PDB file of C-alpha atoms in Angstrom:
ATOM      1  CA  UNK O  18     -18.548 -24.552  -7.295  1.00  0.00           C
ATOM      2  CA  UNK O  19     -15.032 -23.259  -7.653  1.00  0.00           C
ATOM      3  CA  UNK O  20     -14.364 -19.630  -6.961  1.00  0.00           C
ATOM      4  CA  UNK O  21     -11.776 -17.290  -8.450  1.00  0.00           C
ATOM      5  CA  UNK O  22      -8.343 -18.859  -8.050  1.00  0.00           C
ATOM      6  CA  UNK O  23      -5.111 -16.868  -7.892  1.00  0.00           C
ATOM      7  CA  UNK O  24      -1.550 -18.077  -7.848  1.00  0.00           C
ATOM      8  CA  UNK O  25       0.888 -17.821  -6.296  1.00  0.00           C
ATOM      9  CA  UNK O  26      -0.640 -16.772  -3.010  1.00  0.00           C
ATOM     10  CA  UNK O  27       2.657 -15.200  -1.956  1.00  0.00           C
ATOM     11  CA  UNK O  28       5.619 -14.030  -4.020  1.00  0.00           C
ATOM     12  CA  UNK O  29       8.831 -12.542  -2.758  1.00  0.00           C
ATOM     13  CA  UNK O  30      11.311 -11.331  -5.319  1.00  0.00           C
ATOM     14  CA  UNK O  31      14.232  -8.997  -5.701  1.00  0.00           C
ATOM     15  CA  UNK O  32      13.909  -5.516  -7.063  1.00  0.00           C
ATOM     16  CA  UNK O  33      14.414  -5.458 -10.830  1.00  0.00           C
ATOM     17  CA  UNK O  34      13.060  -8.940 -11.458  1.00  0.00           C
ATOM     18  CA  UNK O  35       9.933  -9.613 -13.556  1.00  0.00           C
ATOM     19  CA  UNK O  36       6.931 -11.369 -11.938  1.00  0.00           C
ATOM     20  CA  UNK O  37       3.878 -13.025 -13.376  1.00  0.00           C
ATOM     21  CA  UNK O  38       0.641 -13.432 -11.429  1.00  0.00           C
ATOM     22  CA  UNK O  39      -2.131 -15.727 -12.522  1.00  0.00           C
ATOM     23  CA  UNK O  40      -5.946 -15.593 -12.182  1.00  0.00           C
ATOM     24  CA  UNK O  41      -8.424 -18.372 -12.987  1.00  0.00           C
ATOM     25  CA  UNK O  42     -11.877 -16.792 -13.048  1.00  0.00           C
ATOM     26  CA  UNK O  43     -15.124 -18.537 -12.289  1.00  0.00           C
ATOM     27  CA  UNK O  44     -16.226 -20.651 -15.244  1.00  0.00           C
ATOM     28  CA  UNK O  45     -18.628 -18.743 -17.480  1.00  0.00           C
ATOM     29  CA  UNK O  46     -17.634 -15.318 -16.166  1.00  0.00           C
ATOM     30  CA  UNK O  47     -16.643 -13.263 -19.151  1.00  0.00           C
ATOM     31  CA  UNK O  48     -15.621 -10.137 -17.223  1.00  0.00           C
ATOM     32  CA  UNK O  49     -12.347 -10.086 -15.347  1.00  0.00           C
ATOM     33  CA  UNK O  50     -10.760  -7.332 -13.238  1.00  0.00           C
ATOM     34  CA  UNK O  51      -7.327  -6.831 -11.683  1.00  0.00           C
ATOM     35  CA  UNK O  52      -6.915  -4.601  -8.649  1.00  0.00           C
ATOM     36  CA  UNK O  53      -4.013  -3.603  -6.469  1.00  0.00           C
ATOM     37  CA  UNK O  54      -4.393  -3.183  -2.681  1.00  0.00           C
ATOM     38  CA  UNK O  55      -1.616  -1.556  -0.741  1.00  0.00           C
ATOM     39  CA  UNK O  56      -1.339  -2.242   2.977  1.00  0.00           C
ATOM     40  CA  UNK O  57      -4.329  -0.803   4.822  1.00  0.00           C
ATOM     41  CA  UNK O  58      -5.740   0.763   1.696  1.00  0.00           C
ATOM     42  CA  UNK O  59      -8.729   0.273  -0.575  1.00  0.00           C
ATOM     43  CA  UNK O  60      -8.772  -1.303  -3.975  1.00  0.00           C
ATOM     44  CA  UNK O  61      -7.065   0.398  -6.910  1.00  0.00           C
ATOM     45  CA  UNK O  62      -8.392  -0.606 -10.313  1.00  0.00           C
ATOM     46  CA  UNK O  63      -5.745  -1.800 -12.753  1.00  0.00           C
ATOM     47  CA  UNK O  64      -7.352  -3.433 -15.828  1.00  0.00           C
ATOM     48  CA  UNK O  65     -10.612  -4.887 -17.099  1.00  0.00           C
ATOM     49  CA  UNK O  66     -11.256  -7.620 -19.658  1.00  0.00           C
ATOM     50  CA  UNK O  67     -14.613  -8.350 -21.228  1.00  0.00           C
ATOM     51  CA  UNK O  68     -14.891 -11.107 -23.799  1.00  0.00           C
ATOM     52  CA  UNK O  69     -13.119 -10.295 -27.014  1.00  0.00           C
ATOM     53  CA  UNK O  70     -13.293  -6.517 -26.494  1.00  0.00           C
ATOM     54  CA  UNK O  71     -10.157  -4.447 -26.128  1.00  0.00           C
ATOM     55  CA  UNK O  72      -9.247  -4.351 -22.396  1.00  0.00           C
ATOM     56  CA  UNK O  73      -9.577  -1.214 -20.379  1.00  0.00           C
ATOM     57  CA  UNK O  74      -5.988  -0.587 -19.262  1.00  0.00           C
ATOM     58  CA  UNK O  75      -6.661   2.853 -17.812  1.00  0.00           C
ATOM     59  CA  UNK O  76      -5.636   1.873 -14.299  1.00  0.00           C
ATOM     60  CA  UNK O  77      -2.256   0.425 -15.039  1.00  0.00           C
ATOM     61  CA  UNK O  78       0.257   2.634 -13.170  1.00  0.00           C
ATOM     62  CA  UNK O  79       3.140   2.386 -15.622  1.00  0.00           C
ATOM     63  CA  UNK O  80       4.290   0.628 -18.761  1.00  0.00           C
ATOM     64  CA  UNK O  81       6.020  -1.944 -16.554  1.00  0.00           C
ATOM     65  CA  UNK O  82       2.591  -3.427 -15.949  1.00  0.00           C
ATOM     66  CA  UNK O  83       0.786  -5.500 -18.542  1.00  0.00           C
ATOM     67  CA  UNK O  84      -1.916  -8.144 -18.552  1.00  0.00           C
ATOM     68  CA  UNK O  85      -3.231 -10.736 -20.915  1.00  0.00           C
ATOM     69  CA  UNK O  86      -6.304 -12.899 -21.009  1.00  0.00           C
ATOM     70  CA  UNK O  87      -5.932 -15.866 -23.285  1.00  0.00           C
ATOM     71  CA  UNK O  88      -8.949 -17.795 -24.584  1.00  0.00           C
ATOM     72  CA  UNK O  89     -11.284 -15.595 -22.578  1.00  0.00           C
ATOM     73  CA  UNK O  90     -10.509 -17.396 -19.339  1.00  0.00           C
ATOM     74  CA  UNK O  91      -7.163 -17.380 -17.508  1.00  0.00           C
ATOM     75  CA  UNK O  92      -5.455 -14.031 -17.076  1.00  0.00           C
ATOM     76  CA  UNK O  93      -1.874 -13.187 -16.216  1.00  0.00           C
ATOM     77  CA  UNK O  94      -0.663  -9.859 -14.839  1.00  0.00           C
ATOM     78  CA  UNK O  95       3.021  -9.187 -15.514  1.00  0.00           C
ATOM     79  CA  UNK O  96       5.143  -6.652 -13.747  1.00  0.00           C
ATOM     80  CA  UNK O  97       8.528  -6.009 -15.333  1.00  0.00           C
ATOM     81  CA  UNK O  98      11.598  -4.618 -13.548  1.00  0.00           C
ATOM     82  CA  UNK O  99       9.773  -4.635 -10.204  1.00  0.00           C
ATOM     83  CA  UNK O 100      10.215  -1.770  -7.793  1.00  0.00           C
ATOM     84  CA  UNK O 101       9.678  -1.737  -4.051  1.00  0.00           C
ATOM     85  CA  UNK O 102       6.569   0.375  -4.431  1.00  0.00           C
ATOM     86  CA  UNK O 103       5.043  -2.515  -6.388  1.00  0.00           C
ATOM     87  CA  UNK O 104       4.756  -4.454  -3.072  1.00  0.00           C
ATOM     88  CA  UNK O 105       0.995  -4.980  -2.500  1.00  0.00           C
ATOM     89  CA  UNK O 106      -1.731  -7.527  -2.710  1.00  0.00           C
ATOM     90  CA  UNK O 107      -2.951  -8.061  -6.288  1.00  0.00           C
ATOM     91  CA  UNK O 108      -6.589  -9.109  -6.417  1.00  0.00           C
ATOM     92  CA  UNK O 109      -8.473 -10.606  -9.298  1.00  0.00           C
ATOM     93  CA  UNK O 110     -12.267 -10.591  -9.651  1.00  0.00           C
ATOM     94  CA  UNK O 111     -14.669 -11.984 -12.202  1.00  0.00           C
ATOM     95  CA  UNK O 112     -18.356 -11.543 -12.897  1.00  0.00           C
ATOM     96  CA  UNK O 113     -21.092 -12.505 -15.277  1.00  0.00           C
ATOM     97  CA  UNK O 114     -21.881  -9.734 -17.642  1.00  0.00           C
ATOM     98  CA  UNK O 115     -25.546  -9.413 -16.836  1.00  0.00           C
ATOM     99  CA  UNK O 116     -27.474  -6.720 -14.936  1.00  0.00           C
ATOM    100  CA  UNK O 117     -26.792  -6.558 -11.246  1.00  0.00           C
ATOM    101  CA  UNK O 118     -24.182  -9.304 -11.183  1.00  0.00           C
ATOM    102  CA  UNK O 119     -21.475  -8.600  -8.578  1.00  0.00           C
ATOM    103  CA  UNK O 120     -17.729  -9.196  -8.768  1.00  0.00           C
ATOM    104  CA  UNK O 121     -16.368 -12.280  -7.040  1.00  0.00           C
ATOM    105  CA  UNK O 122     -12.840 -12.058  -5.743  1.00  0.00           C
ATOM    106  CA  UNK O 123      -9.935 -14.389  -5.394  1.00  0.00           C
ATOM    107  CA  UNK O 124      -7.781 -14.346  -2.285  1.00  0.00           C
ATOM    108  CA  UNK O 125      -5.062 -12.365  -4.002  1.00  0.00           C
ATOM    109  CA  UNK O 126      -1.315 -12.650  -4.480  1.00  0.00           C
ATOM    110  CA  UNK O 127       0.740 -10.908  -1.809  1.00  0.00           C
ATOM    111  CA  UNK O 128       3.787  -9.515  -3.638  1.00  0.00           C
ATOM    112  CA  UNK O 129       6.810  -8.387  -1.688  1.00  0.00           C
ATOM    113  CA  UNK O 130       9.721  -6.710  -3.481  1.00  0.00           C
ATOM    114  CA  UNK O 131      13.004  -6.803  -1.526  1.00  0.00           C
TER     115      UNK O 131
ATOM    116  CA  UNK H  75     -10.729  10.198 -10.250  1.00  0.00           C
ATOM    117  CA  UNK H  76     -13.962   9.444  -8.552  1.00  0.00           C
ATOM    118  CA  UNK H  77     -13.829   8.919  -4.804  1.00  0.00           C
ATOM    119  CA  UNK H  78     -16.089   7.537  -2.202  1.00  0.00           C
ATOM    120  CA  UNK H  79     -15.800   8.853   1.316  1.00  0.00           C
ATOM    121  CA  UNK H  80     -16.166   5.992   3.722  1.00  0.00           C
ATOM    122  CA  UNK H  81     -16.319   6.545   7.444  1.00  0.00           C
ATOM    123  CA  UNK H  82     -15.245   5.836  10.038  1.00  0.00           C
ATOM    124  CA  UNK H  83     -11.794   4.661   9.026  1.00  0.00           C
ATOM    125  CA  UNK H  84     -11.750   2.279  12.029  1.00  0.00           C
ATOM    126  CA  UNK H  85     -13.951   1.291  14.910  1.00  0.00           C
ATOM    127  CA  UNK H  86     -13.185  -0.231  18.263  1.00  0.00           C
ATOM    128  CA  UNK H  87     -16.322  -1.723  19.765  1.00  0.00           C
ATOM    129  CA  UNK H  88     -17.399  -4.093  22.480  1.00  0.00           C
ATOM    130  CA  UNK H  89     -18.908  -7.441  21.568  1.00  0.00           C
ATOM    131  CA  UNK H  90     -22.667  -7.124  21.453  1.00  0.00           C
ATOM    132  CA  UNK H  91     -22.664  -3.490  20.357  1.00  0.00           C
ATOM    133  CA  UNK H  92     -24.298  -2.272  17.210  1.00  0.00           C
ATOM    134  CA  UNK H  93     -22.089  -0.831  14.446  1.00  0.00           C
ATOM    135  CA  UNK H  94     -22.826   1.725  11.780  1.00  0.00           C
ATOM    136  CA  UNK H  95     -20.701   2.857   8.870  1.00  0.00           C
ATOM    137  CA  UNK H  96     -21.427   4.864   5.762  1.00  0.00           C
ATOM    138  CA  UNK H  97     -20.249   6.004   2.362  1.00  0.00           C
ATOM    139  CA  UNK H  98     -20.938   9.215   0.528  1.00  0.00           C
ATOM    140  CA  UNK H  99     -20.266  10.332  -2.998  1.00  0.00           C
ATOM    141  CA  UNK H 100     -20.438  13.522  -4.956  1.00  0.00           C
ATOM    142  CA  UNK H 101     -21.845  11.548  -7.878  1.00  0.00           C
ATOM    143  CA  UNK H 102     -25.064   9.609  -8.316  1.00  0.00           C
ATOM    144  CA  UNK H 103     -24.730   5.841  -8.266  1.00  0.00           C
ATOM    145  CA  UNK H 104     -27.202   3.235  -9.470  1.00  0.00           C
ATOM    146  CA  UNK H 105     -25.682   0.398  -7.470  1.00  0.00           C
ATOM    147  CA  UNK H 106     -24.191   0.208  -4.000  1.00  0.00           C
ATOM    148  CA  UNK H 107     -22.310  -2.839  -2.775  1.00  0.00           C
ATOM    149  CA  UNK H 108     -20.924  -3.728   0.614  1.00  0.00           C
ATOM    150  CA  UNK H 109     -18.027  -6.167   0.896  1.00  0.00           C
ATOM    151  CA  UNK H 110     -16.113  -7.645   3.824  1.00  0.00           C
ATOM    152  CA  UNK H 111     -12.454  -8.585   3.694  1.00  0.00           C
ATOM    153  CA  UNK H 112     -10.836 -10.949   6.211  1.00  0.00           C
ATOM    154  CA  UNK H 113      -7.014 -11.005   6.550  1.00  0.00           C
ATOM    155  CA  UNK H 114      -5.354 -12.848   3.725  1.00  0.00           C
ATOM    156  CA  UNK H 115      -8.548 -13.199   1.725  1.00  0.00           C
ATOM    157  CA  UNK H 116     -10.332 -11.331  -1.038  1.00  0.00           C
ATOM    158  CA  UNK H 117     -13.415  -9.199  -0.398  1.00  0.00           C
ATOM    159  CA  UNK H 118     -16.687 -11.087  -0.106  1.00  0.00           C
ATOM    160  CA  UNK H 119     -19.972  -9.550  -1.066  1.00  0.00           C
ATOM    161  CA  UNK H 120     -22.348  -8.942   1.871  1.00  0.00           C
ATOM    162  CA  UNK H 121     -25.213  -6.910   0.460  1.00  0.00           C
ATOM    163  CA  UNK H 122     -26.066  -5.428  -2.936  1.00  0.00           C
ATOM    164  CA  UNK H 123     -28.453  -2.489  -3.391  1.00  0.00           C
ATOM    165  CA  UNK H 124     -29.931  -1.474  -6.750  1.00  0.00           C
ATOM    166  CA  UNK H 125     -32.710   1.041  -6.013  1.00  0.00           C
ATOM    167  CA  UNK H 126     -32.831   4.377  -4.237  1.00  0.00           C
ATOM    168  CA  UNK H 127     -34.355   3.954  -0.823  1.00  0.00           C
ATOM    169  CA  UNK H 128     -33.866   0.205  -0.853  1.00  0.00           C
ATOM    170  CA  UNK H 129     -33.286  -1.339   2.579  1.00  0.00           C
ATOM    171  CA  UNK H 130     -31.847  -4.869   2.560  1.00  0.00           C
ATOM    172  CA  UNK H 131     -30.950  -7.234   5.371  1.00  0.00           C
ATOM    173  CA  UNK H 132     -28.602 -10.200   5.510  1.00  0.00           C
ATOM    174  CA  UNK H 133     -28.781 -11.723   8.951  1.00  0.00           C
ATOM    175  CA  UNK H 134     -27.542  -9.136  11.440  1.00  0.00           C
ATOM    176  CA  UNK H 135     -26.480  -6.833   8.647  1.00  0.00           C
ATOM    177  CA  UNK H 136     -28.700  -4.134   7.165  1.00  0.00           C
ATOM    178  CA  UNK H 137     -27.779  -1.732   4.390  1.00  0.00           C
ATOM    179  CA  UNK H 138     -29.644   1.103   2.761  1.00  0.00           C
ATOM    180  CA  UNK H 139     -29.327   2.830  -0.605  1.00  0.00           C
ATOM    181  CA  UNK H 140     -29.741   6.546   0.135  1.00  0.00           C
ATOM    182  CA  UNK H 141     -32.666   8.342  -1.408  1.00  0.00           C
ATOM    183  CA  UNK H 142     -30.377  10.874  -3.055  1.00  0.00           C
ATOM    184  CA  UNK H 143     -28.414   7.985  -4.625  1.00  0.00           C
ATOM    185  CA  UNK H 144     -25.230   9.532  -3.274  1.00  0.00           C
ATOM    186  CA  UNK H 145     -24.867   7.617  -0.034  1.00  0.00           C
ATOM    187  CA  UNK H 146     -25.309   4.266   1.638  1.00  0.00           C
ATOM    188  CA  UNK H 147     -24.933   2.920   5.156  1.00  0.00           C
ATOM    189  CA  UNK H 148     -24.270  -0.483   6.622  1.00  0.00           C
ATOM    190  CA  UNK H 149     -25.396  -1.435  10.120  1.00  0.00           C
ATOM    191  CA  UNK H 150     -24.340  -4.546  12.069  1.00  0.00           C
ATOM    192  CA  UNK H 151     -26.435  -5.439  15.057  1.00  0.00           C
ATOM    193  CA  UNK H 152     -25.164  -7.225  18.181  1.00  0.00           C
ATOM    194  CA  UNK H 153     -21.564  -7.598  16.934  1.00  0.00           C
ATOM    195  CA  UNK H 154     -19.705 -10.869  17.451  1.00  0.00           C
ATOM    196  CA  UNK H 155     -15.966 -11.618  17.239  1.00  0.00           C
ATOM    197  CA  UNK H 156     -16.188 -12.956  13.660  1.00  0.00           C
ATOM    198  CA  UNK H 157     -17.434  -9.563  12.485  1.00  0.00           C
ATOM    199  CA  UNK H 158     -13.836  -8.321  12.762  1.00  0.00           C
ATOM    200  CA  UNK H 159     -12.413  -7.322   9.419  1.00  0.00           C
ATOM    201  CA  UNK H 160     -12.425  -4.536   6.893  1.00  0.00           C
ATOM    202  CA  UNK H 161     -15.703  -3.465   5.333  1.00  0.00           C
ATOM    203  CA  UNK H 162     -15.697  -1.786   1.925  1.00  0.00           C
ATOM    204  CA  UNK H 163     -18.418   0.074   0.129  1.00  0.00           C
ATOM    205  CA  UNK H 164     -18.376   0.219  -3.649  1.00  0.00           C
ATOM    206  CA  UNK H 165     -20.598   2.061  -6.088  1.00  0.00           C
ATOM    207  CA  UNK H 166     -21.334   1.893  -9.751  1.00  0.00           C
ATOM    208  CA  UNK H 167     -22.561   4.743 -11.987  1.00  0.00           C
ATOM    209  CA  UNK H 168     -25.024   4.025 -14.766  1.00  0.00           C
ATOM    210  CA  UNK H 169     -24.014   0.989 -16.757  1.00  0.00           C
ATOM    211  CA  UNK H 170     -20.308   1.520 -16.219  1.00  0.00           C
ATOM    212  CA  UNK H 171     -18.585  -1.766 -15.468  1.00  0.00           C
ATOM    213  CA  UNK H 172     -16.185  -0.162 -13.061  1.00  0.00           C
ATOM    214  CA  UNK H 173     -16.761   0.034  -9.359  1.00  0.00           C
ATOM    215  CA  UNK H 174     -15.651   3.025  -7.293  1.00  0.00           C
ATOM    216  CA  UNK H 175     -14.335   1.803  -3.950  1.00  0.00           C
ATOM    217  CA  UNK H 176     -14.261   3.332  -0.495  1.00  0.00           C
ATOM    218  CA  UNK H 177     -11.089   3.129   1.533  1.00  0.00           C
ATOM    219  CA  UNK H 178     -12.592   0.700   4.027  1.00  0.00           C
ATOM    220  CA  UNK H 179     -13.720   0.667   7.651  1.00  0.00           C
ATOM    221  CA  UNK H 180     -11.638  -1.596   9.912  1.00  0.00           C
ATOM    222  CA  UNK H 181     -13.753  -3.165  12.656  1.00  0.00           C
ATOM    223  CA  UNK H 182     -11.963  -4.235  15.815  1.00  0.00           C
ATOM    224  CA  UNK H 183     -13.752  -5.845  18.708  1.00  0.00           C
ATOM    225  CA  UNK H 184     -12.325  -5.104  22.128  1.00  0.00           C
ATOM    226  CA  UNK H 185     -11.741  -8.213  24.218  1.00  0.00           C
TER     227      UNK H 185
END
C-alpha cells in the first residue's frame, strides 16, 4: 500500500519568503508527526497531531512555524519569513494509535534557504 | 529535554565484519526502536523491542532491550555494502506518544 508521501521533495527559496510543506499520511493513521533533521543530525520533534485533539506544538522552534491538519488526514507545515537556519530536511511520520505501532516516515522535504 | 546517548557516532568497517552500536538513557523506556536512514530517504523501522531483556532478530540484525530498560544495542553480522547508512535508536517512555531519538550512528564500509 501507499506509504507516507511528502511534497515537494526539494524546495529552494530566498530568505524572507514563506514556504508550505505537505504531508499525506498512510490511510487510517490518525497520528501524525513533523520532525526537522539538520545535516548530519538526529530528528528534532516539531509537532504532533492525533485525531481531533489539540496538537502538541511544544517542539515548534518559533512563532514563524505553524502546522495544520485538515480533515484528520493531510497536514501542511508552514514556515513564514524563512531564515537560513531553517535549512534542513523536514520529515513527516504517521502511525496507527494502537499499542506498539511504530511511526512510518516519508522521504522528507529538503529545504534550502538562500 | 530528554536525550539518548548513541554511540559510536560513526564506524568505518570492512565488508564482512560484524557491527555493534548502542544507546543509553538516564530514563526508563518501555519501547526501543531501531531505524535506518538511507541518503535522501526517511528512516525505516528495522526492529522494535517492547520488553526488558527481549532479544529480536531481523535477518543479519539483532537488537536487545536492556534489562535495566535504560539501554539497547543493535548488532549487524557479516556486513554488506547495502548496510551503509545512518542508524538511529529511539525510545518511548510509558504511554507517551513522543519518541526520544539518538543522534545516529553513520556506518561506512571501506572499499
